[in-house]
GROMACS .gro file of C-alpha atoms in nm:
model
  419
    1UNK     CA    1  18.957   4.482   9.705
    2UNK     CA    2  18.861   4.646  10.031
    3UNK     CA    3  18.613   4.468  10.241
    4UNK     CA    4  18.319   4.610  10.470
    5UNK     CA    5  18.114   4.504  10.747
    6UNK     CA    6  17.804   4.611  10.897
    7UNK     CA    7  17.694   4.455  11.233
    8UNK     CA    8  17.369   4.484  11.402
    9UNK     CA    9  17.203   4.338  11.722
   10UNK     CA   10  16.901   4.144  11.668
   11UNK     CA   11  16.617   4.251  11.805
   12UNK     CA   12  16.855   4.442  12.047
   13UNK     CA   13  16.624   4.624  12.328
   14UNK     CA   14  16.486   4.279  12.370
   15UNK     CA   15  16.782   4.142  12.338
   16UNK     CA   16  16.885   4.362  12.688
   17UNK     CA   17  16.665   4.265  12.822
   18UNK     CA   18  16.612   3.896  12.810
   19UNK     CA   19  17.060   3.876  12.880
   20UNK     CA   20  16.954   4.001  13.247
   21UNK     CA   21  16.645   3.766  13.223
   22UNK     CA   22  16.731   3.440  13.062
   23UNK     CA   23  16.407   3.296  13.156
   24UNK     CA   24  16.214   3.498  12.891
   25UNK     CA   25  16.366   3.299  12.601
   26UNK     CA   26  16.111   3.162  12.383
   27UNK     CA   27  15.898   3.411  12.511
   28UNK     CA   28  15.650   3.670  12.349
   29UNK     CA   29  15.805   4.018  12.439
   30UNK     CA   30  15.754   4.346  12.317
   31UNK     CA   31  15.918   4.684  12.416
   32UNK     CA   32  15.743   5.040  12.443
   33UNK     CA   33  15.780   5.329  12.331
   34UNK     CA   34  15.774   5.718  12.563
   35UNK     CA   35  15.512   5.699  12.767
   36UNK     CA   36  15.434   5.323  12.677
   37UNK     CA   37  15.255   5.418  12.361
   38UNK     CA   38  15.359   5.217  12.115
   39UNK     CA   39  15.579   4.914  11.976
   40UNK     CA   40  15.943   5.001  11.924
   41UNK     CA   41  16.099   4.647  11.966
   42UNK     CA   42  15.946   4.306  11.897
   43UNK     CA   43  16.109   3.949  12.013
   44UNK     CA   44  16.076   3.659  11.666
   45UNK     CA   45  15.736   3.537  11.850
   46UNK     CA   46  15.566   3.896  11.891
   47UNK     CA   47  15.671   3.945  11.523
   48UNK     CA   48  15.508   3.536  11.462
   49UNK     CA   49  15.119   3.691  11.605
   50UNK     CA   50  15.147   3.963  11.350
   51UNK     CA   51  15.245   4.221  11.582
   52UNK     CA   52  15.410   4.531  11.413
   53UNK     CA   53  15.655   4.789  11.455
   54UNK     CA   54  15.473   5.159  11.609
   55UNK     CA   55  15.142   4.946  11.718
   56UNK     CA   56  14.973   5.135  11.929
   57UNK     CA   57  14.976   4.948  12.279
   58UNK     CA   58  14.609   4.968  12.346
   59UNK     CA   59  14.571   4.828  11.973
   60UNK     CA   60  14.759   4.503  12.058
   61UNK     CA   61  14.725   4.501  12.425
   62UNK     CA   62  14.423   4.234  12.398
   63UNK     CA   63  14.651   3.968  12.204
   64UNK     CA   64  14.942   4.020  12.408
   65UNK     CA   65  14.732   3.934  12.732
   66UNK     CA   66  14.622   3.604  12.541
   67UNK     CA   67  14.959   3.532  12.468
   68UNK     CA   68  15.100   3.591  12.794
   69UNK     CA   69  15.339   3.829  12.667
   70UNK     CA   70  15.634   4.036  12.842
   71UNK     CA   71  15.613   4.379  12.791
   72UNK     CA   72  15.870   4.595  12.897
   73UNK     CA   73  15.921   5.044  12.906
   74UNK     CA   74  16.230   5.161  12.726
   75UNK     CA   75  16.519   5.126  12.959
   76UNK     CA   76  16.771   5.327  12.728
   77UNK     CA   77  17.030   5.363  12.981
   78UNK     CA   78  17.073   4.988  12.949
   79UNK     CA   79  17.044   4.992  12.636
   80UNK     CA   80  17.267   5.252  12.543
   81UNK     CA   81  17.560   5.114  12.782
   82UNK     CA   82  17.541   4.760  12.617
   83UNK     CA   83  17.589   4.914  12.274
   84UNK     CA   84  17.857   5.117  12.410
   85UNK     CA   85  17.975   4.732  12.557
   86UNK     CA   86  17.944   4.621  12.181
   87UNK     CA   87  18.144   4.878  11.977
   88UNK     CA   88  18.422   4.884  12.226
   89UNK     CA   89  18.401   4.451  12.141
   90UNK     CA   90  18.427   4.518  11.772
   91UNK     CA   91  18.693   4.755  11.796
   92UNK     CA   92  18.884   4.503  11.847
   93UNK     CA   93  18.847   4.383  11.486
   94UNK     CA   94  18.902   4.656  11.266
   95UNK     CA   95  19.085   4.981  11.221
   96UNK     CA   96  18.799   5.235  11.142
   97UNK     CA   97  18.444   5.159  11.361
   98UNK     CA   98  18.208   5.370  11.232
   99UNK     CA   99  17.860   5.384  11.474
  100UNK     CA  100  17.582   5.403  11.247
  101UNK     CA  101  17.312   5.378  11.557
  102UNK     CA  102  17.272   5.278  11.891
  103UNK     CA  103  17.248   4.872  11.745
  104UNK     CA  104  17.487   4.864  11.475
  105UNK     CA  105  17.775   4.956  11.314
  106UNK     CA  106  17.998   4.993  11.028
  107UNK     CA  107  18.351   4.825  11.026
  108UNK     CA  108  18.651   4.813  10.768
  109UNK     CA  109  18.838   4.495  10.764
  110UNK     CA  110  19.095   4.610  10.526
  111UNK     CA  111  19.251   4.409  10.241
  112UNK     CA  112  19.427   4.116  10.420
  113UNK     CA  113  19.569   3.893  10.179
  114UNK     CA  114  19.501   3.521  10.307
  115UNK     CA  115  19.213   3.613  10.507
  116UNK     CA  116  18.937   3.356  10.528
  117UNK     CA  117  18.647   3.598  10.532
  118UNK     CA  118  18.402   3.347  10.662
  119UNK     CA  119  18.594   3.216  10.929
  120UNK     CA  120  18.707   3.543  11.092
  121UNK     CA  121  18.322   3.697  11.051
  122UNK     CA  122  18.210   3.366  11.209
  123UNK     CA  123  18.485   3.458  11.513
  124UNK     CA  124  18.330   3.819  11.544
  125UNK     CA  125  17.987   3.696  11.590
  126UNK     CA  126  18.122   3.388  11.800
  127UNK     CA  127  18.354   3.560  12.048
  128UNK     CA  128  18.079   3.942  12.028
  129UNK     CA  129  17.819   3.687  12.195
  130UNK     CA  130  18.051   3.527  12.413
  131UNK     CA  131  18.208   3.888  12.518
  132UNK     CA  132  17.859   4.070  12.583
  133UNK     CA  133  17.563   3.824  12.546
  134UNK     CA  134  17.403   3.989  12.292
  135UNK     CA  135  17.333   3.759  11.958
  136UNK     CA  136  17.415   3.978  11.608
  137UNK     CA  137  17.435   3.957  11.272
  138UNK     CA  138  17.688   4.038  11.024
  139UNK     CA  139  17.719   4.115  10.665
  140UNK     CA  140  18.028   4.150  10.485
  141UNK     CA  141  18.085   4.277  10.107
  142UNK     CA  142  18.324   4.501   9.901
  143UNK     CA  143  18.106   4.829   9.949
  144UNK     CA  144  17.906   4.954  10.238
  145UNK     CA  145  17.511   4.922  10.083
  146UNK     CA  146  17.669   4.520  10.012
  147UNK     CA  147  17.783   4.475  10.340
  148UNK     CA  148  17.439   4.624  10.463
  149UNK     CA  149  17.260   4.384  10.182
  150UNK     CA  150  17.431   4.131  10.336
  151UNK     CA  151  17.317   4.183  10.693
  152UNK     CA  152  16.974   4.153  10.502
  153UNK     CA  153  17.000   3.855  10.362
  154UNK     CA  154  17.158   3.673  10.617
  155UNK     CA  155  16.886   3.754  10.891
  156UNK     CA  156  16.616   3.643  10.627
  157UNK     CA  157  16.819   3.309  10.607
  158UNK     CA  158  16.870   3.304  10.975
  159UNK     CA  159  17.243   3.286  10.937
  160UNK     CA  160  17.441   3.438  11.159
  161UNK     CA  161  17.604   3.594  10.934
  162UNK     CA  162  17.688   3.628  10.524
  163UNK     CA  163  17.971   3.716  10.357
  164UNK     CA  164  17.981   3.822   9.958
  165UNK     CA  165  18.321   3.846   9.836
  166UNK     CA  166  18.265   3.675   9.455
  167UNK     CA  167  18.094   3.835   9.198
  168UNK     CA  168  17.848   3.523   9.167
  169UNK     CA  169  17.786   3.543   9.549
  170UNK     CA  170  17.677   3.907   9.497
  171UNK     CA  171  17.435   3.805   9.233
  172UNK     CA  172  17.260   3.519   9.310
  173UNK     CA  173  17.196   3.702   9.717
  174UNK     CA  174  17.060   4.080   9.540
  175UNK     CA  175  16.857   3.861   9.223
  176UNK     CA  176  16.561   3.872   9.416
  177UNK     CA  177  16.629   4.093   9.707
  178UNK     CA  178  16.310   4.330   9.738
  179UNK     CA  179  16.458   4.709   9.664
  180UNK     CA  180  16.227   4.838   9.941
  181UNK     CA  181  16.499   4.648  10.174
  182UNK     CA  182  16.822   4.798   9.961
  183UNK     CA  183  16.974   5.041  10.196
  184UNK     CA  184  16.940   5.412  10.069
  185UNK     CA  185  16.587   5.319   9.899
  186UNK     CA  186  16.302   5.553  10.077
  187UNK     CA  187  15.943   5.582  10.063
  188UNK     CA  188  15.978   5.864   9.757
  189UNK     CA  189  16.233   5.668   9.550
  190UNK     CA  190  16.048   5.310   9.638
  191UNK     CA  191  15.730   5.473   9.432
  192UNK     CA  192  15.930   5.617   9.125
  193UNK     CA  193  16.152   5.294   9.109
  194UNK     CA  194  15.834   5.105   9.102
  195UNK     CA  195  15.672   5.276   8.833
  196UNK     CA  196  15.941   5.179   8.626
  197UNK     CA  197  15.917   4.816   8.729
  198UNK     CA  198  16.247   4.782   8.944
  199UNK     CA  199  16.104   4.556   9.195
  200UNK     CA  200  16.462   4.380   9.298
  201UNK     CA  201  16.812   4.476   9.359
  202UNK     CA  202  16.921   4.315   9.028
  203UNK     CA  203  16.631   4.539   8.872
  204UNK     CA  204  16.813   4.860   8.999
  205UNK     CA  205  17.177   4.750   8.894
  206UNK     CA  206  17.057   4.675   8.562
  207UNK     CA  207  16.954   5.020   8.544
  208UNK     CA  208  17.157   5.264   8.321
  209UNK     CA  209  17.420   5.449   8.540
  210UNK     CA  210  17.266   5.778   8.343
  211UNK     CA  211  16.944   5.710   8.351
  212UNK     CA  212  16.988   5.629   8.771
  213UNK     CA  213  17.170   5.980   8.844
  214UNK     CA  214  16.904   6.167   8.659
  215UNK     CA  215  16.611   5.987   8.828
  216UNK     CA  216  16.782   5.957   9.160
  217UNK     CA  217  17.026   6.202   9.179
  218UNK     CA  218  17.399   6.190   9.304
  219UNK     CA  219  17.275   5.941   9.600
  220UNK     CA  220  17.131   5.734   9.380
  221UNK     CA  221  17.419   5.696   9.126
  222UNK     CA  222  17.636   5.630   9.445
  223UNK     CA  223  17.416   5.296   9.583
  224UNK     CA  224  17.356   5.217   9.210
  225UNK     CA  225  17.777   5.158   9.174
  226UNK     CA  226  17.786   5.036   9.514
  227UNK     CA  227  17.605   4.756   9.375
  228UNK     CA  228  17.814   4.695   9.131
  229UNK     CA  229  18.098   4.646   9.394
  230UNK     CA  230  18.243   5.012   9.322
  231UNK     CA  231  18.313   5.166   9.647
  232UNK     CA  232  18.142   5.547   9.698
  233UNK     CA  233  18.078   5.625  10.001
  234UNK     CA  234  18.342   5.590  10.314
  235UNK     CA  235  18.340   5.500  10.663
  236UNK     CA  236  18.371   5.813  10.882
  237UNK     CA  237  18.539   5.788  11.245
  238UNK     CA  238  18.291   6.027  11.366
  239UNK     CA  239  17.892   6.129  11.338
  240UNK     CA  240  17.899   6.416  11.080
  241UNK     CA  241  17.808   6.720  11.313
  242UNK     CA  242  17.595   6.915  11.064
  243UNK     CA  243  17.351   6.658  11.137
  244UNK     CA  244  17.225   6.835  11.485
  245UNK     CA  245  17.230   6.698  11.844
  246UNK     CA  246  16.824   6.693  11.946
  247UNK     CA  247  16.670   6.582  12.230
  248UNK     CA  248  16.295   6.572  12.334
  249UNK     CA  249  16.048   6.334  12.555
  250UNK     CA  250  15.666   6.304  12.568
  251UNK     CA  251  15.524   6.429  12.868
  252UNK     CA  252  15.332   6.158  13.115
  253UNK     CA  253  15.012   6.417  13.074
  254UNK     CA  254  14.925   6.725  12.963
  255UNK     CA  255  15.097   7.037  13.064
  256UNK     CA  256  14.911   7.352  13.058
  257UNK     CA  257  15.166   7.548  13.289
  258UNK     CA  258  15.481   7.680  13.232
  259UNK     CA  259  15.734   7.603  13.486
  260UNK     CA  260  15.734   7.197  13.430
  261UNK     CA  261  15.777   7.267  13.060
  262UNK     CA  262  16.111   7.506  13.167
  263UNK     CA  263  16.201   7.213  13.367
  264UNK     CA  264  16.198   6.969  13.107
  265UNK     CA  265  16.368   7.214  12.841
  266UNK     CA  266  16.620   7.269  13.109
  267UNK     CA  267  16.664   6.859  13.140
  268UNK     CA  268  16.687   6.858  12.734
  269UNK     CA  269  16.925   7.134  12.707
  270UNK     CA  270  17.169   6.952  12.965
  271UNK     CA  271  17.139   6.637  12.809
  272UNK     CA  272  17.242   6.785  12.461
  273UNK     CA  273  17.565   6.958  12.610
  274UNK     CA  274  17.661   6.672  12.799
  275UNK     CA  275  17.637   6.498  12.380
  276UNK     CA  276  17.813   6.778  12.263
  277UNK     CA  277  18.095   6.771  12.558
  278UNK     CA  278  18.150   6.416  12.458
  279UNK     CA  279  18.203   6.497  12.112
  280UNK     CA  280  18.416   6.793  12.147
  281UNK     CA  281  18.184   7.017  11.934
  282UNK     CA  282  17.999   7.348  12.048
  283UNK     CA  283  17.660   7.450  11.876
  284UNK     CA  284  17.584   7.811  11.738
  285UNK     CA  285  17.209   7.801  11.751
  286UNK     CA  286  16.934   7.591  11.914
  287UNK     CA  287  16.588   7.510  11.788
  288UNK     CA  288  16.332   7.493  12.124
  289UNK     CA  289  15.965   7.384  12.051
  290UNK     CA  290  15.650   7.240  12.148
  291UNK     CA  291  15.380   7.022  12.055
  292UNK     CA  292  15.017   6.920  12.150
  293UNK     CA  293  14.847   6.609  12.107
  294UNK     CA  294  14.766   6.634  11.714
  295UNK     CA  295  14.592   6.316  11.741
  296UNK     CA  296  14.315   6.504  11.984
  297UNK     CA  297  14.029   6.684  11.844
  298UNK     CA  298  13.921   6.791  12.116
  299UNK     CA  299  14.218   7.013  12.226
  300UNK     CA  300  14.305   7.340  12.049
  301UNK     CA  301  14.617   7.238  11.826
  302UNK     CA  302  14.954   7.491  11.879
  303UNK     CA  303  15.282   7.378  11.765
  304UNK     CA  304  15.538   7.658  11.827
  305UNK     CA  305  15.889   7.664  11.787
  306UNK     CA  306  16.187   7.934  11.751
  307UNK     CA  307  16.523   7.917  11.652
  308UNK     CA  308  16.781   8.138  11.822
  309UNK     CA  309  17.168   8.197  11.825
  310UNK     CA  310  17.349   8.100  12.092
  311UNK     CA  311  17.522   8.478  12.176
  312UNK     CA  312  17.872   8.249  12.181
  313UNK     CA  313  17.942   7.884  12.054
  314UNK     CA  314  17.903   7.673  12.345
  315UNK     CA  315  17.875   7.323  12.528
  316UNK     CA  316  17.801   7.434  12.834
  317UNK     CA  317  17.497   7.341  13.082
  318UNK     CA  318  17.488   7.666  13.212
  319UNK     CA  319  17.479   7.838  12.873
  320UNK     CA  320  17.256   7.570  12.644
  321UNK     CA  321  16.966   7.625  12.929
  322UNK     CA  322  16.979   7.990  12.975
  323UNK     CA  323  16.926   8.021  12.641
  324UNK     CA  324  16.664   7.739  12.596
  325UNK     CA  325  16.442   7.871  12.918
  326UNK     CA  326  16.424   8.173  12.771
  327UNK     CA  327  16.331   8.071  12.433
  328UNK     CA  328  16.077   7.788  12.569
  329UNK     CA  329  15.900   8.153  12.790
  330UNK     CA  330  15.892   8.289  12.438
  331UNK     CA  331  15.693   8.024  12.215
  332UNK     CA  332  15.463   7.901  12.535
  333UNK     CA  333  15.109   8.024  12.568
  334UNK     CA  334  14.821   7.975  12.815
  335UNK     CA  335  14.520   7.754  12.740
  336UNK     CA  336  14.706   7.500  12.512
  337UNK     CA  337  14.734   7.120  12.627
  338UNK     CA  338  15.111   7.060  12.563
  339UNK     CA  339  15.249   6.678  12.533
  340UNK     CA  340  15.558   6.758  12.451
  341UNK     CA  341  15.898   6.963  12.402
  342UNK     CA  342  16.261   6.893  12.270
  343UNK     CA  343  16.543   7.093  12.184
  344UNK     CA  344  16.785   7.063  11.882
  345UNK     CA  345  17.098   7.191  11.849
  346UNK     CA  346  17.304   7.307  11.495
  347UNK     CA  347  17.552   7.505  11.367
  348UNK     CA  348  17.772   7.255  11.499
  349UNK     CA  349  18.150   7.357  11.514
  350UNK     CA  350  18.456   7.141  11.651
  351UNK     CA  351  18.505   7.315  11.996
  352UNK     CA  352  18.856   7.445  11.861
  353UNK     CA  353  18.703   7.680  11.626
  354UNK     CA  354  18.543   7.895  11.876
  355UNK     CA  355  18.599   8.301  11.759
  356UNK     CA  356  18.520   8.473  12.107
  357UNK     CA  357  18.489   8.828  12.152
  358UNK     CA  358  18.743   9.064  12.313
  359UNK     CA  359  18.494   9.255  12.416
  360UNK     CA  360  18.249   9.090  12.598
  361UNK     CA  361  18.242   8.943  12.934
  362UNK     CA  362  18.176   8.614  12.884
  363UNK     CA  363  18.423   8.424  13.091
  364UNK     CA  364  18.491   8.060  12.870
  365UNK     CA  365  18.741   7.861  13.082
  366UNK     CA  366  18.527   7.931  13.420
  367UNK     CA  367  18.210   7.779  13.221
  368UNK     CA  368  18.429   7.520  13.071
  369UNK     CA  369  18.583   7.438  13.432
  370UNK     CA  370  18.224   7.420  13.573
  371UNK     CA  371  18.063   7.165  13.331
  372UNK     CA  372  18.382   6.995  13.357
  373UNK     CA  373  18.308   6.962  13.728
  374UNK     CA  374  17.939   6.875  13.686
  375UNK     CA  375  18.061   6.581  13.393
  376UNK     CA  376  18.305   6.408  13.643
  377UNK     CA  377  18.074   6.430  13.960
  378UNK     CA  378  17.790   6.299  13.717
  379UNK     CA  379  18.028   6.026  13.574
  380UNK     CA  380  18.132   5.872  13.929
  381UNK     CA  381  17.823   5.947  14.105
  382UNK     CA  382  17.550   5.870  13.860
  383UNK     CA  383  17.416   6.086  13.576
  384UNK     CA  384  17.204   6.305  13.709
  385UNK     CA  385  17.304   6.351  14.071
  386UNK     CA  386  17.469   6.702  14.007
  387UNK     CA  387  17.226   6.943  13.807
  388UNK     CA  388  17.083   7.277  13.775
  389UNK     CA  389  16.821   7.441  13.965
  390UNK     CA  390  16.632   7.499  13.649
  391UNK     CA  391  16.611   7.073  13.624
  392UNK     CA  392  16.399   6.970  13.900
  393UNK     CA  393  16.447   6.711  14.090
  394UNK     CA  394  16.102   6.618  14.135
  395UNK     CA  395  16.005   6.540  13.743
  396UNK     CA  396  15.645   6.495  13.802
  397UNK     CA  397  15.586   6.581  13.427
  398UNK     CA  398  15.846   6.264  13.351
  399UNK     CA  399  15.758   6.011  13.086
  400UNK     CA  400  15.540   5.710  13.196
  401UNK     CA  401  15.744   5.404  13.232
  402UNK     CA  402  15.477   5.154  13.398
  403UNK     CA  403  15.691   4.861  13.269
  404UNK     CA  404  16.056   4.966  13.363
  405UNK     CA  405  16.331   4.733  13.400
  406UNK     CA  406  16.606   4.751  13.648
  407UNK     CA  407  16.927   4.903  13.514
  408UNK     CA  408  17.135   4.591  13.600
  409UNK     CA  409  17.451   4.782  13.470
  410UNK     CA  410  17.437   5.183  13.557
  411UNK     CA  411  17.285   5.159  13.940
  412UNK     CA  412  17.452   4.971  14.220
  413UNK     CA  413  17.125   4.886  14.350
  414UNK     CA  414  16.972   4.694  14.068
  415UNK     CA  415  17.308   4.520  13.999
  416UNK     CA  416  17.239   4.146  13.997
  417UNK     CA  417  17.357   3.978  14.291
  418UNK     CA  418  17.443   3.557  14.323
  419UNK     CA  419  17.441   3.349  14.612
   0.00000   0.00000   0.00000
């Protein structure tokens, strides 16, 4: 029978944050979102005074003073380098990782006859805290929605971790395990489940296979036989690449000119080919847009986008933000309070399966050889240090961060030093 896990970080941009700050533990702590406007992350004693995920900050900014909370901006280059610290930890357990989001992950363990299942999941969460500092939990079972169940279960237990190899394990832990929680179950298919008064797990698996791919389509009939322990979906080494690469940010006020909005498309286009780069892909076409507050009344409402073809497949800096300034001069117009912009790229081809024409003078290898140059100088010195002209270096349109961490492991200067 092959076995799954799935492996998340608990509460993980707290979780950062407290490892540099040990101090904070026990503490109420809540992390914000762009600009500080809402929750994203919660520590257990936030989530205790009813505090909940996308609060507005001014909403719960009374009760956290009360409580004498810690409130931190989103620091997601720490973040993002101690997830990257926690796959490269779990690749050390499994053959095929598969890196579901920035705080958890997919793993197979294989078929290992002999292997004590409990013991070696109690090792990975063991020696993973140990390794990085950062506390998670693990679920284990023969499919990947179990091993997701799993993870679940266990945190509503407060076990570290849960693993569901038996048939009678796998019952008793989905019998009355809410379907809102099953993994796969949305907000469209929670309503039309409940109508038909599947309120459980168990409810669902009872469920005629027929009557499930009808109602719920092929998806559906896939997590429905994944309950049953039948494997049907697989764990993929890579992100599937049809998905798009997009990137946007909330401005710190409203923009009503255009060159700090080409700035910040320029900033968003060279963050997405420095994604693509890493992935060895090249996009065909790129979506470029922009948004005003839709929560104001009182501002004139314009939300404008385009979508254009890149003239040649490319990952290039150079390329990605010619074509994204001039789609950005396209779509903007006076007298509109913009709040923000992003940029999403599709059509997204491994960068081997480029068709160039003869004819044109594009030159590939010099581009390539450039943002090849720009990676590694960006790589040693700090990303960021080597940019376009179009990116300013004065980002006075930059998200507010009023509650900013140090970035103990990607700066020199906010390393932490002992004495």
């Amino acid at each position: 029978m092959p076995v799954f896990a799935h492996v998340d970080i608990n509460n993980c941009y707290v979780s950062c944050e407290r490892l540099f700050r040990p101090e904070l533990e026990g503490r109420v702590i809540v992390v914000l979102s762009n600009n500080d406007g809402c929750v994203i992350a919660r520590s257990n004693e936030a989530k205790a005074l009813g505090i909940k995920m996308a609060d507005a900050e001014f909403m719960v900014r009374e009760n956290l003073k009360a409580h004498d909370a810690v409130i931190f901006s989103s620091n997601y280059p720490l973040y993002a380098d101690m997830s990257a610290r926690l796959m490269n930890n779990l690749s050390r357990y499994t053959y095929t990782l598969m890196v579901y989001s920035i705080d958890e992950a997919f793993m197979a363990l294989g078929n290992i006859a002999g292997l004590d299942l409990d013991q070696h999941t109690a090792a990975i969460s063991n020696n993973v805290m140990h390794d990085t500092g950062l506390p998670i939990t693990v679920g284990v079972g023969p499919t990947l929605s179990l091993a997701k169940l799993a993870n679940k279960a266990a945190k509503k237990l407060r076990k570290q971790y849960l693993v569901l190899d038996t048939d009678a394990k796998i019952a008793d832990t989905i019998k009355n395990f809410p379907i809102e929680d099953v993994w796969g179950v949305g907000h469209q298919y929670y309503h039309k489940l409940t109508e038909h008064g599947i309120k459980t797990a168990d409810d669902f698996r009872n469920l005629k296979a027929d009557f499930v791919r009808q109602e719920m389509t092929v998806q559906g009939w896939r997590l429905h036989q994944e309950l049953w322990g039948k494997p049907c979906n697989v764990i993929k080494d890579v992100a599937e690449r049809s998905k798009g690469i997009e990137s946007s940010q909330s401005f710190n006020t409203y923009q009503t000119e255009l060159a700090p909005i080409e700035e910040a498309i320029a900033m968003h286009a060279a963050t997405v080919a420095i994604k693509l780069r890493q992935q060895q892909s090249m996009a065909t076409q790129l979506t470029i847009y922009l948004r005003t507050n839709k929560h104001n009344v009182k501002h004139d409402q314009h939300y404008p986008s385009i979508t254009v073809k890149v003239p040649f497949a490319a990952n290039t800096t150079h390329q990605l933000t010619k074509v994204a300034v001039q789609a950005i001069r396209a779509i903007w117009q006076p007298g509109y309070n913009y709040l923000k912009t992003g940029l999403r790229a599709t059509g997204i081809i491994p960068a081997g399966e480029v068709q160039y024409n003869l004819f044109a003078g594009y030159d590939h290898k010099r581009e390539q050889k450039l943002s090849g140059l720009l990676d590694e100088i960006n790589d040693r010195y700090g990303r960021g240090t080597l940019r376009l002209a179009a990116d300013s270096f004065d980002r006075k349109w930059a998200m507010k961060q009023e509650f900013l961490s140090k970035q103990y492991t990607t700066k020199w200067q906010d390393i932490i030093v002992t004495r």
